[in-house]
Amino acid sequence: FRNRLDVGMALQSDPTVAYGLGKALAEGEALAAFGARTTIVRPGLIVGPGDDTDRFTYWPVRIERGGEILAPGDGTDRVQVIDVRDLCEWCVRLCEQRTFGTFMGVGPQNGRSMAEFLYGIAGVTTAPLAWTWVPREFLAEHRVRAYNEMPVWRPPTPGYEGFARFDLTREVAAGLTFRSLADTASCAGQGRGRDEPRRRTRRHRRRDPRRYRARTGGLARDQPPLCRAVAQYHRDGQRPSGCRSLERQDRQARTPQ
């Protein structure tokens, strides 16, 4: 934050900065009021029952459909999330036991690779699957963004070297426990029809396969057209024809009508 202020950049110009700064200021207020009797929990990506976003549930729903699945990176990038039930139960225990301090709310204890994450979700379905791992450089070149078009995934690019690499020794000692990924994925994928109104917003329409099918004459699969081109490139080692056209289609598909 200080670096941004030094160069005269308004914090309000970046919603991510404003969000993070608000959390930091809230922690400061809690510490000022309660001092050493403060318990601060910093959750990561909260997932599980009731999650009506695509930030995690994209993967269980997409994997359940089966077929060829575009997977980002090489499978080694780290992933840490937290099941909402684990988080809430732990917060209650922290309060009951009067455990003070600052803790990270993510899991599991040793983290997972992206491959372990995706294959673990696939373990709850019998759908026939094929994985196409696409290098992060190629995804970036075609504006397929980490933590956006490719949810959960965040490679260790500059500024994110420590992402999903938290040491949770203190948290586990303070009572944090973790459900299985299969449990979380099964619950997160249930009742997906209830969030249809939210999927009409720009955030959710970005990855709605019906939107891509409508723009490509019904020929699109579940992946966006540019993502399919990426997969084809990775598979065949050749730049697909009409790539610029696919880029235009992809940009149009992300623009609300």
Short mmCIF file of C-alpha atoms in Angstrom, two decimals:
data_model
loop_
_atom_site.label_atom_id
_atom_site.label_comp_id
_atom_site.label_asym_id
_atom_site.label_seq_id
_atom_site.Cartn_x
_atom_site.Cartn_y
_atom_site.Cartn_z
CA PHE A 1 0.00 0.00 0.00
CA ARG A 2 2.82 2.40 0.90
CA ASN A 3 4.46 1.91 -2.50
CA ARG A 4 1.23 2.81 -4.25
CA LEU A 5 0.85 5.94 -2.14
CA ASP A 6 4.48 6.92 -2.84
CA VAL A 7 3.80 6.99 -6.59
CA GLY A 8 0.58 8.92 -6.15
CA MET A 9 -1.79 6.07 -7.06
CA ALA A 10 -5.22 6.36 -5.44
CA LEU A 11 -6.02 3.23 -3.48
CA GLN A 12 -9.65 3.47 -4.60
CA SER A 13 -8.52 2.93 -8.20
CA ASP A 14 -7.82 -0.74 -7.48
CA PRO A 15 -10.72 -2.70 -5.92
CA THR A 16 -8.33 -5.46 -4.87
CA VAL A 17 -6.19 -3.02 -2.92
CA ALA A 18 -9.24 -1.38 -1.33
CA TYR A 19 -10.51 -4.81 -0.28
CA GLY A 20 -7.22 -5.87 1.25
CA LEU A 21 -6.65 -2.50 2.90
CA GLY A 22 -10.12 -2.63 4.44
CA LYS A 23 -9.35 -5.99 6.00
CA ALA A 24 -6.01 -4.77 7.33
CA LEU A 25 -7.62 -1.69 8.87
CA ALA A 26 -10.35 -3.84 10.45
CA GLU A 27 -7.68 -6.01 12.08
CA GLY A 28 -5.99 -2.86 13.38
CA GLU A 29 -9.23 -1.66 14.95
CA ALA A 30 -9.78 -5.03 16.62
CA LEU A 31 -6.25 -5.01 18.03
CA ALA A 32 -6.66 -1.44 19.26
CA ALA A 33 -9.86 -2.37 21.09
CA PHE A 34 -8.93 -5.77 22.52
CA GLY A 35 -5.14 -5.87 22.50
CA ALA A 36 -3.70 -9.26 23.39
CA ARG A 37 -7.22 -10.68 23.74
CA THR A 38 -7.80 -10.48 19.97
CA THR A 39 -8.39 -13.51 17.75
CA ILE A 40 -7.89 -12.85 14.04
CA VAL A 41 -8.62 -15.50 11.42
CA ARG A 42 -7.58 -14.80 7.83
CA PRO A 43 -9.48 -17.22 5.57
CA GLY A 44 -8.39 -18.06 2.09
CA LEU A 45 -10.88 -19.19 -0.56
CA ILE A 46 -13.97 -20.36 1.38
CA VAL A 47 -15.75 -23.24 -0.38
CA GLY A 48 -18.31 -25.95 0.28
CA PRO A 49 -22.09 -26.06 0.87
CA GLY A 50 -23.90 -22.88 -0.12
CA ASP A 51 -21.15 -21.65 -2.42
CA ASP A 52 -23.05 -20.10 -5.33
CA THR A 53 -19.99 -18.70 -7.08
CA ASP A 54 -17.73 -20.26 -9.70
CA ARG A 55 -14.56 -19.61 -7.71
CA PHE A 56 -14.36 -23.27 -6.67
CA THR A 57 -17.55 -24.94 -7.88
CA TYR A 58 -16.58 -24.46 -11.51
CA TRP A 59 -14.28 -27.46 -11.18
CA PRO A 60 -16.68 -30.02 -9.62
CA VAL A 61 -19.41 -29.04 -12.09
CA ARG A 62 -17.08 -29.06 -15.11
CA ILE A 63 -15.46 -32.36 -14.13
CA GLU A 64 -18.86 -33.96 -13.59
CA ARG A 65 -19.66 -33.25 -17.26
CA GLY A 66 -16.66 -35.30 -18.32
CA GLY A 67 -14.85 -35.13 -21.65
CA GLU A 68 -11.64 -33.23 -22.36
CA ILE A 69 -10.83 -30.71 -19.61
CA LEU A 70 -8.42 -27.83 -19.96
CA ALA A 71 -6.18 -27.77 -16.87
CA PRO A 72 -3.87 -24.81 -16.20
CA GLY A 73 -0.10 -25.01 -15.83
CA ASP A 74 1.82 -28.24 -15.38
CA GLY A 75 -0.01 -29.54 -12.31
CA THR A 76 2.65 -28.59 -9.76
CA ASP A 77 1.32 -25.17 -8.69
CA ARG A 78 0.09 -25.15 -5.09
CA VAL A 79 -3.54 -24.89 -3.95
CA GLN A 80 -5.01 -24.14 -0.51
CA VAL A 81 -8.73 -23.60 0.19
CA ILE A 82 -10.96 -23.97 3.26
CA ASP A 83 -14.30 -25.75 3.63
CA VAL A 84 -16.79 -23.37 5.22
CA ARG A 85 -17.77 -26.03 7.77
CA ASP A 86 -14.17 -26.52 8.88
CA LEU A 87 -13.70 -22.76 9.15
CA CYS A 88 -16.88 -22.10 11.14
CA GLU A 89 -16.39 -25.01 13.53
CA TRP A 90 -12.82 -23.92 14.17
CA CYS A 91 -13.81 -20.31 14.84
CA VAL A 92 -16.33 -21.51 17.42
CA ARG A 93 -13.64 -23.62 19.12
CA LEU A 94 -11.22 -20.68 19.16
CA CYS A 95 -13.82 -18.57 20.93
CA GLU A 96 -14.84 -21.30 23.36
CA GLN A 97 -11.23 -22.03 24.28
CA ARG A 98 -10.27 -18.33 24.36
CA THR A 99 -7.43 -18.90 21.93
CA PHE A 100 -5.92 -15.55 20.95
CA GLY A 101 -3.59 -14.69 18.10
CA THR A 102 -3.57 -14.35 14.31
CA PHE A 103 -4.22 -17.43 12.22
CA MET A 104 -4.56 -18.40 8.56
CA GLY A 105 -7.80 -20.15 7.61
CA VAL A 106 -6.76 -22.40 4.71
CA GLY A 107 -5.99 -26.05 4.19
CA PRO A 108 -5.07 -28.79 4.16
CA GLN A 109 -2.02 -28.67 6.37
CA ASN A 110 0.49 -29.57 3.66
CA GLY A 111 -1.46 -28.05 0.79
CA ARG A 112 -2.03 -29.73 -2.59
CA SER A 113 -0.71 -29.44 -6.09
CA MET A 114 -3.16 -28.39 -8.79
CA ALA A 115 -2.99 -31.94 -10.15
CA GLU A 116 -3.86 -33.42 -6.74
CA PHE A 117 -6.69 -30.91 -6.46
CA LEU A 118 -8.27 -31.73 -9.83
CA TYR A 119 -7.70 -35.48 -9.62
CA GLY A 120 -9.16 -35.48 -6.11
CA ILE A 121 -12.34 -33.83 -7.36
CA ALA A 122 -12.48 -36.29 -10.25
CA GLY A 123 -12.51 -39.09 -7.70
CA VAL A 124 -16.14 -38.31 -6.82
CA THR A 125 -17.41 -38.88 -10.37
CA THR A 126 -17.46 -41.76 -12.82
CA ALA A 127 -17.54 -39.50 -15.88
CA PRO A 128 -14.91 -40.38 -18.52
CA LEU A 129 -12.24 -37.66 -18.45
CA ALA A 130 -9.23 -36.51 -20.44
CA TRP A 131 -6.87 -33.82 -19.15
CA THR A 132 -5.09 -31.25 -21.31
CA TRP A 133 -2.48 -29.34 -19.29
CA VAL A 134 -1.70 -25.98 -20.87
CA PRO A 135 1.44 -23.93 -20.03
CA ARG A 136 0.74 -20.79 -18.04
CA GLU A 137 2.71 -18.66 -20.53
CA PHE A 138 0.37 -19.64 -23.35
CA LEU A 139 -2.68 -18.99 -21.18
CA ALA A 140 -1.37 -15.55 -20.26
CA GLU A 141 -0.65 -14.76 -23.91
CA HIS A 142 -4.31 -15.39 -24.70
CA ARG A 143 -5.67 -13.59 -21.61
CA VAL A 144 -6.90 -16.74 -19.87
CA ARG A 145 -6.38 -15.44 -16.36
CA ALA A 146 -5.43 -17.23 -13.18
CA TYR A 147 -8.08 -17.13 -10.45
CA ASN A 148 -10.60 -15.98 -13.05
CA GLU A 149 -11.18 -18.04 -16.19
CA MET A 150 -9.07 -20.69 -14.41
CA PRO A 151 -10.51 -20.63 -10.86
CA VAL A 152 -8.49 -21.58 -7.74
CA TRP A 153 -5.25 -21.75 -9.74
CA ARG A 154 -2.58 -19.12 -9.07
CA PRO A 155 0.95 -19.83 -10.37
CA PRO A 156 3.95 -18.37 -8.50
CA THR A 157 4.36 -15.35 -10.77
CA PRO A 158 6.03 -12.17 -9.38
CA GLY A 159 4.06 -11.00 -6.38
CA TYR A 160 2.47 -14.41 -5.81
CA GLU A 161 5.51 -16.53 -5.01
CA GLY A 162 4.12 -17.52 -1.60
CA PHE A 163 0.55 -18.13 -2.73
CA ALA A 164 -0.99 -21.30 -1.19
CA ARG A 165 2.25 -22.08 0.64
CA PHE A 166 1.24 -21.20 4.20
CA ASP A 167 2.73 -23.13 7.09
CA LEU A 168 -0.29 -24.21 9.16
CA THR A 169 1.54 -25.72 12.13
CA ARG A 170 0.13 -23.12 14.53
CA GLU A 171 -3.37 -23.43 13.12
CA VAL A 172 -3.46 -27.21 13.47
CA ALA A 173 -2.11 -26.89 17.02
CA ALA A 174 -4.97 -24.46 17.70
CA GLY A 175 -7.54 -27.04 16.56
CA LEU A 176 -8.03 -26.50 12.82
CA THR A 177 -9.17 -29.71 11.11
CA PHE A 178 -9.87 -30.53 7.48
CA ARG A 179 -12.59 -32.49 5.73
CA SER A 180 -11.69 -34.56 2.71
CA LEU A 181 -11.64 -32.88 -0.68
CA ALA A 182 -14.17 -35.47 -1.88
CA ASP A 183 -16.63 -34.32 0.82
CA THR A 184 -16.15 -30.66 -0.08
CA ALA A 185 -16.44 -31.25 -3.83
CA SER A 186 -19.58 -33.37 -3.47
CA CYS A 187 -21.34 -30.76 -1.33
CA ALA A 188 -20.18 -27.82 -3.43
CA GLY A 189 -21.63 -29.34 -6.60
CA GLN A 190 -25.10 -29.91 -5.14
CA GLY A 191 -27.98 -27.56 -5.91
CA ARG A 192 -26.18 -25.68 -8.66
CA GLY A 193 -29.49 -24.82 -10.33
CA ARG A 194 -30.39 -22.43 -7.53
CA ASP A 195 -27.78 -19.87 -8.54
CA GLU A 196 -29.07 -19.31 -12.07
CA PRO A 197 -30.00 -15.63 -11.45
CA ARG A 198 -26.44 -14.89 -10.30
CA ARG A 199 -25.00 -16.55 -13.38
CA ARG A 200 -26.73 -13.91 -15.52
CA THR A 201 -24.35 -11.27 -14.15
CA ARG A 202 -21.20 -10.46 -16.04
CA ARG A 203 -19.00 -12.38 -13.60
CA HIS A 204 -20.88 -15.62 -14.11
CA ARG A 205 -21.73 -15.23 -17.79
CA ARG A 206 -18.01 -15.26 -18.57
CA ARG A 207 -17.80 -19.01 -18.05
CA ASP A 208 -21.38 -19.98 -18.94
CA PRO A 209 -21.05 -22.53 -21.79
CA ARG A 210 -24.51 -21.66 -23.13
CA ARG A 211 -23.31 -18.12 -23.79
CA TYR A 212 -20.43 -19.40 -25.88
CA ARG A 213 -22.70 -21.83 -27.74
CA ALA A 214 -25.06 -18.97 -28.60
CA ARG A 215 -22.21 -16.90 -30.03
CA THR A 216 -20.69 -19.71 -32.09
CA GLY A 217 -23.79 -21.11 -33.71
CA GLY A 218 -24.21 -23.97 -31.25
CA LEU A 219 -20.85 -25.52 -32.11
CA ALA A 220 -19.04 -24.66 -28.88
CA ARG A 221 -18.26 -27.26 -26.28
CA ASP A 222 -18.23 -26.54 -22.56
CA GLN A 223 -14.94 -24.65 -22.81
CA PRO A 224 -14.80 -21.11 -24.29
CA PRO A 225 -13.66 -21.03 -27.94
CA LEU A 226 -10.26 -19.57 -27.13
CA CYS A 227 -9.68 -22.19 -24.43
CA ARG A 228 -10.43 -24.90 -26.98
CA ALA A 229 -7.87 -23.29 -29.30
CA VAL A 230 -5.35 -23.33 -26.45
CA ALA A 231 -5.99 -27.01 -25.87
CA GLN A 232 -5.65 -27.74 -29.59
CA TYR A 233 -2.35 -25.84 -29.70
CA HIS A 234 -1.00 -27.72 -26.71
CA ARG A 235 -2.08 -31.04 -28.18
CA ASP A 236 -0.92 -30.55 -31.76
CA GLY A 237 1.95 -28.08 -31.30
CA GLN A 238 0.56 -25.83 -34.04
CA ARG A 239 -1.19 -22.49 -33.84
CA PRO A 240 -4.84 -23.13 -34.78
CA SER A 241 -6.24 -21.33 -37.79
CA GLY A 242 -8.56 -18.43 -37.11
CA CYS A 243 -7.02 -17.72 -33.71
CA ARG A 244 -7.58 -13.96 -34.02
CA SER A 245 -11.23 -14.64 -34.77
CA LEU A 246 -11.43 -16.83 -31.68
CA GLU A 247 -9.89 -14.05 -29.61
CA ARG A 248 -12.60 -11.68 -30.86
CA GLN A 249 -15.27 -14.24 -30.00
CA ASP A 250 -13.79 -14.64 -26.54
CA ARG A 251 -13.80 -10.89 -25.89
CA GLN A 252 -17.37 -10.62 -27.17
CA ALA A 253 -18.47 -13.50 -24.97
CA ARG A 254 -17.20 -11.62 -21.91
CA THR A 255 -19.01 -8.39 -22.80
CA PRO A 256 -22.55 -8.11 -21.36
CA GLN A 257 -25.27 -7.35 -23.86
#
